[in-house]
Short mmCIF file of C-alpha atoms (C1' of nucleotides) in Angstrom, two decimals:
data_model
loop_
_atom_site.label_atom_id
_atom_site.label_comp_id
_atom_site.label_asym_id
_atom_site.label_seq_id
_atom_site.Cartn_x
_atom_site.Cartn_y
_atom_site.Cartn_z
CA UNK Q 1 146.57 117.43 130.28
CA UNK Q 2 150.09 117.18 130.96
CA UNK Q 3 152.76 113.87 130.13
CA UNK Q 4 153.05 114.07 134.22
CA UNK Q 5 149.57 113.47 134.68
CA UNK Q 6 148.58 110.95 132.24
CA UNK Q 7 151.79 109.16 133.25
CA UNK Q 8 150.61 109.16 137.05
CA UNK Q 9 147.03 107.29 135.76
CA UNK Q 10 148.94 104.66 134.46
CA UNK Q 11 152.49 104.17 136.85
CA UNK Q 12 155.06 104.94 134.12
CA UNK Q 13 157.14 108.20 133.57
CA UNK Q 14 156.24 111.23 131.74
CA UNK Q 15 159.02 110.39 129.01
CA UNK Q 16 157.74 107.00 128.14
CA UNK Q 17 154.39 108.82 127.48
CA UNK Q 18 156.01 111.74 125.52
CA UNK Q 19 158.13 109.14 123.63
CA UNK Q 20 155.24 106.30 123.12
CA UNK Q 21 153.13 108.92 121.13
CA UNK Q 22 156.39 110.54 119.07
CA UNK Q 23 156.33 107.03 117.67
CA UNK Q 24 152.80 107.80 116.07
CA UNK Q 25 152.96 111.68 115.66
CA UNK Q 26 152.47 114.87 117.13
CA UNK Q 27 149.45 114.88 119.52
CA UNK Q 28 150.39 117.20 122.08
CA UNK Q 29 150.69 121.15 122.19
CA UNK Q 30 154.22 122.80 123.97
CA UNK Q 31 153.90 124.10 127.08
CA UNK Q 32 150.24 123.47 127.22
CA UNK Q 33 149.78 119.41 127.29
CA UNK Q 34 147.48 117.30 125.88
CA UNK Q 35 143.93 117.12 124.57
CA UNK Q 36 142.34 114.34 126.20
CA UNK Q 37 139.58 113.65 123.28
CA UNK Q 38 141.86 114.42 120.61
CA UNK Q 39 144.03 111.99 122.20
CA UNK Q 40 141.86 109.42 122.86
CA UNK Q 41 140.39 109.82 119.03
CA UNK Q 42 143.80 109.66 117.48
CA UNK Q 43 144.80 106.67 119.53
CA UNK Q 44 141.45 104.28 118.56
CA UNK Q 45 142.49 105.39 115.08
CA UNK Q 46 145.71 103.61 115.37
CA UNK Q 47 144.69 100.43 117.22
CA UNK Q 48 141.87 100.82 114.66
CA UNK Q 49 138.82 101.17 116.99
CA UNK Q 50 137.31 104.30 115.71
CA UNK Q 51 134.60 101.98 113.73
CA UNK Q 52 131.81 99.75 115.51
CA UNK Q 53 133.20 96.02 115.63
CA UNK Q 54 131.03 93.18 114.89
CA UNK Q 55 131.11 90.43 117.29
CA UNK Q 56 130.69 86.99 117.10
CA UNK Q 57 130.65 84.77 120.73
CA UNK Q 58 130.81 81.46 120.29
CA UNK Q 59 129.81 79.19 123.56
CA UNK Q 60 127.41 80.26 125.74
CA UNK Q 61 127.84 78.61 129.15
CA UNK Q 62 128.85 80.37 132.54
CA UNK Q 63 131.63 82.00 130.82
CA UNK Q 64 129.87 83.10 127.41
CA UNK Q 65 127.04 84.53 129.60
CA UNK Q 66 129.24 86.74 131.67
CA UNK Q 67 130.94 87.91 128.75
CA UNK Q 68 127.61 88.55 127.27
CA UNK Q 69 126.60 90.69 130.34
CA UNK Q 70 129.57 92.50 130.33
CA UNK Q 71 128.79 96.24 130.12
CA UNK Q 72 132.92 97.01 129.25
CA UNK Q 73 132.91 96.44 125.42
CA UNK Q 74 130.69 99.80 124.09
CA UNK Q 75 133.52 102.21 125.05
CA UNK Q 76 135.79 100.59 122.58
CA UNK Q 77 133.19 100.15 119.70
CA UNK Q 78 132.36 95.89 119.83
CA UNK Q 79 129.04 95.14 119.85
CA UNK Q 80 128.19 91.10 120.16
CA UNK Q 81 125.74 90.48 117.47
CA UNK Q 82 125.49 86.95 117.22
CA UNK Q 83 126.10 83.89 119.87
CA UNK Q 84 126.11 79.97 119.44
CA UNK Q 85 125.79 76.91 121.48
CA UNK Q 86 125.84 73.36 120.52
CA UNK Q 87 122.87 72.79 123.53
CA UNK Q 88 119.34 72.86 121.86
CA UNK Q 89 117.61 74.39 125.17
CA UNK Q 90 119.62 77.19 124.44
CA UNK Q 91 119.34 77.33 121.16
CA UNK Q 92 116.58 79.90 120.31
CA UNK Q 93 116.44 81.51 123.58
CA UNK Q 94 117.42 85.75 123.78
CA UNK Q 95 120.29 86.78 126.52
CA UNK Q 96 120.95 90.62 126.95
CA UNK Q 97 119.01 91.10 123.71
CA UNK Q 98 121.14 88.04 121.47
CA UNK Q 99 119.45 85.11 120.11
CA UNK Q 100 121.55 82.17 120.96
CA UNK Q 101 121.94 80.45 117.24
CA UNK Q 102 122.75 76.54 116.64
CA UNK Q 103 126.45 76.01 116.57
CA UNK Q 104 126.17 74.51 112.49
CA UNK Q 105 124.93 78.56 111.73
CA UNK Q 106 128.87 79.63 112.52
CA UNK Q 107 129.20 79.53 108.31
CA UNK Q 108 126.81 82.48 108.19
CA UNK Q 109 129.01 84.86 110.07
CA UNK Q 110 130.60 86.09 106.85
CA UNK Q 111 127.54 87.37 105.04
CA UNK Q 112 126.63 89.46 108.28
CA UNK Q 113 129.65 91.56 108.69
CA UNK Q 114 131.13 90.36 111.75
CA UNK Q 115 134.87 90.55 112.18
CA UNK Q 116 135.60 89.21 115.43
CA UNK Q 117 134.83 86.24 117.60
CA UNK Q 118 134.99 85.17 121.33
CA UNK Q 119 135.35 81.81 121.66
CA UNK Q 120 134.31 80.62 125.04
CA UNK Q 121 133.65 76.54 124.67
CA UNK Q 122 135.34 73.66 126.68
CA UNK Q 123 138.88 72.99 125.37
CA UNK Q 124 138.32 69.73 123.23
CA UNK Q 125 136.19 71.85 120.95
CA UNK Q 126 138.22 75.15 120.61
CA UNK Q 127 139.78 74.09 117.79
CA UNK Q 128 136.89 72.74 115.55
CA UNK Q 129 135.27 76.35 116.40
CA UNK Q 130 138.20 77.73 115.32
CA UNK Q 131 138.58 76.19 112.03
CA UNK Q 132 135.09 77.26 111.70
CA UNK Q 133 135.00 80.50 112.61
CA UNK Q 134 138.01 81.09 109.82
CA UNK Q 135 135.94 79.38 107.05
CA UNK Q 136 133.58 81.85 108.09
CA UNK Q 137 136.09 84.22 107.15
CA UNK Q 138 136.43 85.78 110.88
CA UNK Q 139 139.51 88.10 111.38
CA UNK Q 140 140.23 87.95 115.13
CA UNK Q 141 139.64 85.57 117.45
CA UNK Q 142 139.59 85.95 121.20
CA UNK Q 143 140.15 83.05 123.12
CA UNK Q 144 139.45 81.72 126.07
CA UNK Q 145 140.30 78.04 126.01
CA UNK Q 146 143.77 77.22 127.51
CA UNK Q 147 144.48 75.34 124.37
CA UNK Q 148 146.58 76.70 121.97
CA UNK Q 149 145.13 76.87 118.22
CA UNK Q 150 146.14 76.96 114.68
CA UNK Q 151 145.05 79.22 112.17
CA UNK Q 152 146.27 80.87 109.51
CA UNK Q 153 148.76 83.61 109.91
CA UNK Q 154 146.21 85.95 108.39
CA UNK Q 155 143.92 85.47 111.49
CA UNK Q 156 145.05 87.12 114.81
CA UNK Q 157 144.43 85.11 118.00
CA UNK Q 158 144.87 86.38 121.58
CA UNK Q 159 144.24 83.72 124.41
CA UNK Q 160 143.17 84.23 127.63
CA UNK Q 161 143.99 81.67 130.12
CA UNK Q 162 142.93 82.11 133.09
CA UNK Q 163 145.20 79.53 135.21
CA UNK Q 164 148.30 80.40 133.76
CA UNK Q 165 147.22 84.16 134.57
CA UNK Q 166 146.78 82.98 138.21
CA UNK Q 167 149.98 80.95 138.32
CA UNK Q 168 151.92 84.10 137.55
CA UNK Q 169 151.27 85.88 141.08
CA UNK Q 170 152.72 83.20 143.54
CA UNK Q 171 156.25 84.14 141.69
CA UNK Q 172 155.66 87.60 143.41
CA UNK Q 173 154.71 86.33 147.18
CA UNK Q 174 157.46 85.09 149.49
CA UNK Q 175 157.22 81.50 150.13
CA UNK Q 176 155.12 80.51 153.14
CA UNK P 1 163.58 66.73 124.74
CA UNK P 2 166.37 69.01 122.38
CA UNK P 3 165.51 72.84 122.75
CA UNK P 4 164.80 72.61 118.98
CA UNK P 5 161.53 70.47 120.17
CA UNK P 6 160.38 72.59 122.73
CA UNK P 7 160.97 75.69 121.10
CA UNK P 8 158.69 74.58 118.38
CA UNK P 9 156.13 73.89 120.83
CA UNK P 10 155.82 77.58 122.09
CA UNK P 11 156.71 78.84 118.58
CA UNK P 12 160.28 80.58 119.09
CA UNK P 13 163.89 80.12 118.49
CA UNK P 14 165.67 77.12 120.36
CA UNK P 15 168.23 79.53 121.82
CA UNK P 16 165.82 81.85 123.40
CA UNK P 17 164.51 78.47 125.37
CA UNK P 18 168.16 77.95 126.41
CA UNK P 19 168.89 81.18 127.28
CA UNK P 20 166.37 81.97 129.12
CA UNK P 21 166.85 78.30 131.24
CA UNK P 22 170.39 79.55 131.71
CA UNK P 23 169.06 82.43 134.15
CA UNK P 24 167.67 80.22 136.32
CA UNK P 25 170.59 77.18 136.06
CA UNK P 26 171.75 74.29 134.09
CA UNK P 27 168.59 72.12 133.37
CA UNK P 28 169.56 70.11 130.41
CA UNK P 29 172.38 67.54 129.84
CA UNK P 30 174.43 68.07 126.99
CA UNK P 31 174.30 66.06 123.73
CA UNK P 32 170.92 65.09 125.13
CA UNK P 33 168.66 67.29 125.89
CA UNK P 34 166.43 68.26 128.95
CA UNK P 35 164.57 65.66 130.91
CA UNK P 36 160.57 67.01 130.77
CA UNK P 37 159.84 66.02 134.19
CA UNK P 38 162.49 67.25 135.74
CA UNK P 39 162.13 70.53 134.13
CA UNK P 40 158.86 70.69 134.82
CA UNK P 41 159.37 70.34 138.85
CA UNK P 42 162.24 72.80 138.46
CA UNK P 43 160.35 75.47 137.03
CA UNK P 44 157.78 75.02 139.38
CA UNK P 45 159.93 75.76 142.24
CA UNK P 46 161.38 78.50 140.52
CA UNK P 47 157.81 80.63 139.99
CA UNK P 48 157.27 79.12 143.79
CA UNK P 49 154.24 76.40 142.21
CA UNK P 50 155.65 73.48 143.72
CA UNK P 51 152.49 74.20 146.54
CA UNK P 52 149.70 73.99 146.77
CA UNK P 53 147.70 77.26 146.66
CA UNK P 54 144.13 77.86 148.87
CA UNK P 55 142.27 80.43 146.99
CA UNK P 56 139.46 82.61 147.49
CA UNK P 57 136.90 83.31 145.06
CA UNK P 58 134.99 86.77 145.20
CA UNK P 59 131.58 87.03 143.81
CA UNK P 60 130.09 84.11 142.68
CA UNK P 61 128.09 85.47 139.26
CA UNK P 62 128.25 84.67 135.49
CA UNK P 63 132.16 84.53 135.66
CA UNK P 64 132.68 83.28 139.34
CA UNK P 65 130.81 80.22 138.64
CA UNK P 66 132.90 79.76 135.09
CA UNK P 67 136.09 80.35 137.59
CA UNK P 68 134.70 77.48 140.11
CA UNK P 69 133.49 75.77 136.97
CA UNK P 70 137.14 75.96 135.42
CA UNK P 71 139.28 72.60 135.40
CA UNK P 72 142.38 73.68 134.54
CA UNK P 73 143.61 74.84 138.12
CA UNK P 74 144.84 71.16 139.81
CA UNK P 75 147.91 71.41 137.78
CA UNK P 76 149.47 74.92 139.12
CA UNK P 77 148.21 73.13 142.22
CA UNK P 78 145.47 75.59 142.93
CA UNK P 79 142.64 74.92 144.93
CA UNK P 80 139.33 77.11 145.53
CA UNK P 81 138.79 76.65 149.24
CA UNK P 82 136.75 79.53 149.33
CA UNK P 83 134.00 81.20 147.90
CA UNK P 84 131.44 84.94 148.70
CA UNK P 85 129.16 86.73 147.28
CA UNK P 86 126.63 89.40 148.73
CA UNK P 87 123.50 87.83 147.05
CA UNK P 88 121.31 86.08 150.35
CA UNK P 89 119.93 83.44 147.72
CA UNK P 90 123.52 82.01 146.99
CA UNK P 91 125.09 82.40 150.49
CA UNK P 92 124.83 78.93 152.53
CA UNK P 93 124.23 77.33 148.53
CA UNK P 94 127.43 74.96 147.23
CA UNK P 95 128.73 75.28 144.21
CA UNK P 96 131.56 72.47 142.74
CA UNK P 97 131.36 71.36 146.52
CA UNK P 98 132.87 74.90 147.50
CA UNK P 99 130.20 76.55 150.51
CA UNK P 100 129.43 80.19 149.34
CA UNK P 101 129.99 82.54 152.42
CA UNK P 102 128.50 85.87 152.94
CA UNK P 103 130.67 88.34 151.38
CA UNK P 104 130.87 89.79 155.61
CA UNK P 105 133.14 86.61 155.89
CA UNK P 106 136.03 87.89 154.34
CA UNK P 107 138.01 88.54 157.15
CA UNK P 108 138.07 85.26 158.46
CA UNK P 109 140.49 84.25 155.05
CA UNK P 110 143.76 85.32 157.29
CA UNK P 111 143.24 82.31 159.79
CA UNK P 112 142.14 79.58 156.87
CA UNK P 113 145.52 79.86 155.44
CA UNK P 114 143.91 81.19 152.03
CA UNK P 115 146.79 83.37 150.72
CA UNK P 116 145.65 84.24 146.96
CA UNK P 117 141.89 85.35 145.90
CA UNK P 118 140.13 86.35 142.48
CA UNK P 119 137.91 89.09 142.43
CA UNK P 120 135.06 88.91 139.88
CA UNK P 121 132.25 91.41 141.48
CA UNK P 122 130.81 94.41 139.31
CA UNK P 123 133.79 97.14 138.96
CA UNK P 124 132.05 99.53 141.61
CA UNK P 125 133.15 97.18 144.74
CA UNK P 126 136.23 95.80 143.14
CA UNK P 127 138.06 98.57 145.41
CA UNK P 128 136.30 97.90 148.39
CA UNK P 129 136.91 93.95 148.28
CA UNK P 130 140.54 94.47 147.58
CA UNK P 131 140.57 96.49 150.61
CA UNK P 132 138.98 93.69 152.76
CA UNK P 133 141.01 91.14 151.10
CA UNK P 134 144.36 93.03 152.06
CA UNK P 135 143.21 93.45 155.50
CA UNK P 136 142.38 89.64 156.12
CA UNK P 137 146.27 88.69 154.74
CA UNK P 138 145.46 88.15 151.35
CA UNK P 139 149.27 87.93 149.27
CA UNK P 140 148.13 88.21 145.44
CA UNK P 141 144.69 89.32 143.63
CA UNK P 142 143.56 88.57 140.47
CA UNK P 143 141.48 91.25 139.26
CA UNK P 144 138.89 90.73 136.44
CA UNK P 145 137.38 93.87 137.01
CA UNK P 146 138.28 96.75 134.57
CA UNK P 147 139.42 98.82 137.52
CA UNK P 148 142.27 99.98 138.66
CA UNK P 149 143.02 98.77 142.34
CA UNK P 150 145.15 100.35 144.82
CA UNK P 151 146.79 97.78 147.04
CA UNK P 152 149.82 98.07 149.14
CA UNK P 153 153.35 97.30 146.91
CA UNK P 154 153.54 94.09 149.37
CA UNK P 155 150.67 92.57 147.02
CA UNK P 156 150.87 91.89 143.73
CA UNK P 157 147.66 92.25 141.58
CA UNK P 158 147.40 90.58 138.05
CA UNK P 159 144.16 91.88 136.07
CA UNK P 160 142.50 90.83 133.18
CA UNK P 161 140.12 92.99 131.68
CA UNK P 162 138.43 91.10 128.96
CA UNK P 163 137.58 94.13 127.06
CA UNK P 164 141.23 95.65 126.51
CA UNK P 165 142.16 92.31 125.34
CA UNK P 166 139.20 92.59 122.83
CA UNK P 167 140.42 95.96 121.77
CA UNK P 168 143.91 94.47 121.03
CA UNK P 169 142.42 92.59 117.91
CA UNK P 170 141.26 95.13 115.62
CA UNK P 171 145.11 96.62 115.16
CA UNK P 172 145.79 93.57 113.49
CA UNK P 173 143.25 93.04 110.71
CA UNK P 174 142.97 95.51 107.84
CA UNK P 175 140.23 98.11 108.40
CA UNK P 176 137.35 97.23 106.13
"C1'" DC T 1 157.84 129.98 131.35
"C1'" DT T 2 155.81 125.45 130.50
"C1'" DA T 3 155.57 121.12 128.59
"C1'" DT T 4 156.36 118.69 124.16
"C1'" DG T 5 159.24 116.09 120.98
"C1'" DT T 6 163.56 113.99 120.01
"C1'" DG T 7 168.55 113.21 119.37
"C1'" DA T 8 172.13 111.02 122.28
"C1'" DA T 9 173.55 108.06 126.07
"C1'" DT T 10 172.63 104.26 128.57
"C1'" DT T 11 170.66 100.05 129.73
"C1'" DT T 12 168.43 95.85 128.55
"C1'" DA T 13 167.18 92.17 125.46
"C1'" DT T 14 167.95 89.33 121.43
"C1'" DT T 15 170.73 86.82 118.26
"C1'" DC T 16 174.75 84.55 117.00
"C1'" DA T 17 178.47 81.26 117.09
"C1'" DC T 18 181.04 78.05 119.23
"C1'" DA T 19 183.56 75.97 123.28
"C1'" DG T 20 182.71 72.13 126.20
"C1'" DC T 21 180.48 68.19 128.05
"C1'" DA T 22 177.88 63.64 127.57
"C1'" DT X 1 178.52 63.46 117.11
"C1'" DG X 2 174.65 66.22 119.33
"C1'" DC X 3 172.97 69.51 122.11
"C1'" DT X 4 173.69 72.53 125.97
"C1'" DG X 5 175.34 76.75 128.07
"C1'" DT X 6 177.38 81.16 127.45
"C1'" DG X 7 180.51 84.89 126.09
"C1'" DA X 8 180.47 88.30 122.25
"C1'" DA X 9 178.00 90.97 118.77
"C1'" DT X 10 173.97 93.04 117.49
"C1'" DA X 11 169.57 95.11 118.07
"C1'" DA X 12 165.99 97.27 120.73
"C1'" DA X 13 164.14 99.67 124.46
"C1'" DT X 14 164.62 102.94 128.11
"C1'" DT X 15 166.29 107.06 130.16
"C1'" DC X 16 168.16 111.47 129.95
"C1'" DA X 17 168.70 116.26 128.73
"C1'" DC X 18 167.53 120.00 126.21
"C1'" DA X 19 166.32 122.58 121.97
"C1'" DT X 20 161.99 124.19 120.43
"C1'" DA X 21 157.27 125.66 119.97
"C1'" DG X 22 153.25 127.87 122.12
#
DNA sequence: CTATGTGAATTTATTCACAGCA
DNA sequence: TGCTGTGAATAAATTCACATAG
């Protein structure tokens, strides 16, 4: 498939695509375009994604559950293996094929190979879970809260908050 | 509050913070520093938040009750005024004292002075509910489907796919 | 001929350093 | 004296145009 088309799928031009790969290597073929699952396999081995990613969520209320449900994460390799809640009538019960563990197990994490973690608990308590979840020797944490937390530089954190996200579109709509 | 201050609370450099004020106008008084309140209402105006916001909630599952659920909206001055789904067993139910509609009801959003909505139904009718959304007036979507949805340039969509986020970790630790 | 990959040109963003105001 | 606001210098990203490979 051709720079034109790919750059069509995603609203830039064909040169940013052409130039965004050069960055990275050679992946195309002149005159003849791109191979879509060469492509696709060279990119997940630079954002390192060509290996199945142990996943830890942490906090399983409305939120945790729908991020439990969520059918999106297979394409890219994650696969939740373990989720915690501080509430003992969850504790011990299976969602989607998980058993929910106590929140005190978080310090086990490390012995079962799991890299990542969601965290998906009430603000106050984001940063105890945290502090946790790095003891636990966790890698990258995705997080929810709108709080912003400290860990050590060694630990990559990307938060998703979902009111700022919403207070960036009335920027965009004229003033009523 | 110096620049020096409030740059370390976002974690850059003190004349980014300035800079990028000086866009926008002359908040701060030299020798003293910016007054937090009024920079607050300033800003506010500027990224038009100084409103309050009706806003519609689409599909009231795992993650549209953790939206309803979700506290920190009151201070963008957000309110959910508005809530579907498709499911017969939760239309006419109330949820965080919001009335779930039939999902039919959409195009009664134009007249109720609604003018943002979030879309949280399975990816499959994310397309379709933009579409009905646009039709009943709707200014700006946020989309946490992993779809891609067309809307006329007039609207401005913000989505959040929690799974691309997810996928945005694993670049940053070493591969095991 | 077609479509990539990349130097060069252009535009945009970041960083610096300090004049100017409280 | 202290801190803002901003031109000037530097760096980075984007856009262009085309040589080059298939």
């Amino acid at each position: 498939m051709s720079s034109d088309k790919l750059a069509d799928f995603v609203s830039v031009n064909s040169w940013q695509i052409r130039k965004d790969f050069s960055y990275f290597g050679d992946f195309g073929t002149r005159g003849v375009g791109y191979n879509i699952e060469n492509l696709a396999r060279q990119i997940k081995k630079i954002l390192n994604l060509d290996a199945v990613h142990k996943t830890a969520l942490v906090g399983v209320g409305n939120l945790g559950s729908a991020v439990l449900a969520y059918p999106g994460f297979g394409i890219y390799g994650f696969c939740i293996t373990a989720a915690f809640d501080s509430d003992p009538a969850k504790v011990g019960r299976k969602m989607n094929s998980v058993s929910i563990e106590d929140i005190s197990q978080l310090n086990t994490l490390g012995k079962r190979e799991v890299d990542l973690a969601i965290i998906a608990v009430p603000e106050q308590y984001a940063q105890e879970v945290a502090d946790a979840l790095v003891k636990a020797g966790i890698k990258g944490i995705l997080n929810f809260s709108p709080r912003r937390i400290n860990v050590p530089k060694k630990v990559k954190v990307i938060t998703i908050d979902i009111a700022t996200d919403l207070a960036r579109l009335p920027y965009y709509i004229p003033s009523s």
